[in-house]
Coordinates of C-alpha atoms in Angstrom, one line a residue:
X1 CA 24.9 -60.1 -33.4
X2 CA 23.3 -60.9 -37.0
X3 CA 22.7 -65.0 -35.9
X4 CA 20.5 -63.4 -32.8
X5 CA 18.3 -61.2 -34.9
X6 CA 18.2 -63.6 -37.6
X7 CA 16.8 -66.4 -35.2
X8 CA 14.5 -63.6 -33.8
X9 CA 12.6 -63.0 -37.0
X10 CA 12.6 -66.9 -37.8
X11 CA 10.5 -67.1 -34.9
X12 CA 7.9 -64.4 -35.5
X13 CA 4.5 -64.7 -37.6
X14 CA 4.3 -62.4 -40.3
X15 CA 1.2 -61.7 -42.3
X16 CA 0.2 -59.5 -45.1
X17 CA -3.5 -57.6 -46.2
X18 CA -4.0 -56.5 -49.4
X19 CA -6.4 -53.4 -48.3
X20 CA -7.4 -52.7 -51.9
X21 CA -8.6 -56.1 -52.3
X22 CA -10.7 -56.4 -49.4
X23 CA -12.2 -53.0 -50.1
X24 CA -13.3 -54.4 -53.9
X25 CA -14.3 -57.9 -52.4
X26 CA -15.4 -57.7 -49.2
X27 CA -19.2 -58.6 -48.5
X28 CA -19.4 -54.8 -46.7
X29 CA -17.4 -53.3 -49.4
X30 CA -19.5 -54.9 -52.3
X31 CA -22.7 -54.0 -50.0
X32 CA -21.7 -50.1 -49.1
X33 CA -20.9 -49.7 -53.1
X34 CA -24.9 -51.1 -53.9
X35 CA -25.9 -48.4 -51.2
X36 CA -24.2 -45.6 -52.8
X37 CA -25.3 -46.4 -56.3
X38 CA -29.1 -47.3 -55.0
X39 CA -28.9 -43.7 -53.1
X40 CA -27.6 -41.7 -55.9
X41 CA -29.2 -43.3 -58.8
X42 CA -32.0 -40.6 -58.9
X43 CA -29.8 -37.8 -59.0
X44 CA -27.3 -39.0 -61.2
X45 CA -30.3 -40.0 -63.8
X46 CA -31.5 -36.1 -63.1
X47 CA -28.0 -35.0 -64.4
X48 CA -28.0 -37.4 -67.7
X49 CA -30.9 -35.9 -68.5
X50 CA -30.1 -32.3 -67.8
X51 CA -26.5 -33.3 -70.1
X52 CA -29.2 -34.7 -73.0
X53 CA -31.2 -31.3 -72.8
X54 CA -28.4 -29.3 -72.7
X55 CA -27.0 -31.3 -76.2
X56 CA -30.5 -30.9 -77.6
X57 CA -30.6 -26.5 -77.3
X58 CA -27.0 -26.4 -78.4
X59 CA -27.9 -28.9 -81.1
X60 CA -30.7 -26.7 -81.7
X61 CA -28.7 -23.4 -81.5
X62 CA -25.9 -24.9 -84.4
X63 CA -28.5 -26.2 -87.0
X64 CA -30.7 -23.4 -86.6
X65 CA -29.3 -20.3 -85.4
X66 CA -28.6 -18.8 -88.5
X67 CA -32.4 -18.9 -89.4
X68 CA -33.8 -17.9 -85.9
X69 CA -34.9 -14.3 -85.1
X70 CA -32.3 -12.5 -82.8
X71 CA -34.9 -12.2 -79.6
X72 CA -35.4 -16.1 -80.2
X73 CA -31.7 -16.9 -80.6
X74 CA -30.6 -14.6 -77.7
X75 CA -33.7 -16.2 -75.4
X76 CA -32.4 -19.9 -76.4
X77 CA -28.8 -18.9 -75.5
X78 CA -29.7 -17.4 -71.7
X79 CA -31.6 -20.7 -71.7
X80 CA -28.8 -22.6 -72.2
X81 CA -26.2 -20.5 -69.9
X82 CA -28.7 -20.7 -67.3
X83 CA -29.6 -24.2 -67.8
X84 CA -25.6 -25.1 -68.1
X85 CA -24.9 -23.3 -64.7
X86 CA -27.7 -25.2 -62.9
X87 CA -26.1 -28.1 -64.4
X88 CA -22.5 -27.4 -63.2
X89 CA -23.6 -26.4 -60.2
X90 CA -25.6 -29.6 -59.1
X91 CA -22.8 -31.8 -60.7
X92 CA -20.4 -30.3 -58.3
X93 CA -22.7 -30.8 -55.4
X94 CA -23.5 -34.4 -56.3
X95 CA -20.0 -34.9 -56.7
X96 CA -19.4 -33.5 -53.3
X97 CA -22.4 -35.4 -51.4
X98 CA -21.1 -39.3 -53.2
X99 CA -17.3 -38.5 -52.1
X100 CA -18.4 -37.8 -48.6
X101 CA -20.3 -40.9 -48.6
X102 CA -18.2 -42.6 -49.6
X103 CA -15.6 -41.7 -47.4
X104 CA -18.3 -42.5 -44.7
X105 CA -19.1 -46.0 -46.0
X106 CA -15.6 -47.2 -46.8
X107 CA -14.4 -45.9 -43.4
X108 CA -17.0 -48.2 -41.7
X109 CA -15.8 -51.1 -43.5
X110 CA -12.1 -50.2 -43.0
X111 CA -13.2 -50.6 -39.7
X112 CA -14.8 -54.0 -39.6
X113 CA -11.9 -54.6 -41.6
X114 CA -9.1 -53.5 -39.4
X115 CA -11.4 -55.7 -36.6
X116 CA -11.2 -58.3 -38.4
X117 CA -7.2 -58.2 -39.1
X118 CA -6.6 -58.1 -35.3
X119 CA -9.4 -61.0 -34.2
X120 CA -7.4 -63.3 -37.4
X121 CA -4.0 -62.0 -35.9
X122 CA -4.8 -63.1 -32.4
X123 CA -6.5 -65.9 -33.4
X124 CA -4.0 -67.5 -35.2
X125 CA -0.5 -65.7 -33.5
X126 CA 0.6 -63.4 -35.6
X127 CA 3.6 -60.7 -34.3
X128 CA 2.6 -58.3 -37.4
X129 CA 0.8 -58.1 -40.0
X130 CA 1.1 -55.6 -42.7
X131 CA -1.3 -53.5 -44.7
X132 CA 1.1 -51.7 -47.1
X133 CA 4.1 -53.3 -48.7
X134 CA 6.1 -52.9 -51.9
X135 CA 6.6 -56.7 -52.2
X136 CA 4.8 -59.7 -50.1
X137 CA 4.9 -63.1 -50.5
X138 CA 1.6 -65.1 -51.3
X139 CA 2.9 -67.7 -48.5
X140 CA 2.0 -64.6 -45.7
X141 CA -1.0 -63.0 -47.8
X142 CA -4.1 -63.3 -45.9
X143 CA -6.2 -61.2 -47.8
X144 CA -8.8 -64.3 -48.3
X145 CA -8.8 -64.9 -44.8
X146 CA -9.9 -61.0 -43.7
X147 CA -12.3 -61.4 -46.3
X148 CA -13.6 -64.4 -45.5
X149 CA -14.2 -63.0 -41.5
X150 CA -15.7 -60.2 -42.9
X151 CA -18.4 -62.1 -44.8
X152 CA -19.1 -63.9 -41.6
X153 CA -19.2 -60.9 -38.5
X154 CA -22.2 -58.8 -39.5

């Protein structure tokens, strides 16, 4: 019985794709990352400016809080609290929007990668191609082929 299953396995063509590497190195993934950075750069810049403003207000309060009038100090503290709440809200929305867009972009890249894997499997007559493995021999790793296929298919 063991001889039969060994004979079948010896005739099978097996491949492995490192999905993480494809999602980092494939031209489509790199382009998606570039689009995300460009799309969110303005909002990121606004958040950085708000953070600097918060730091400046906090520093002013720490440095001059004791010498300010009670009314001025309370107004500064209120301004700080309002700005901090606005900053926290915008930062949370930024992260949520970025995560949603990243998931959309990565889903599109993953779909193209899966089509590329299927194309390679059919063209080169693979019986099975794994995307998750504890260990895969470099001899069956077709990740470079998939990245190349993604680079050629637009």
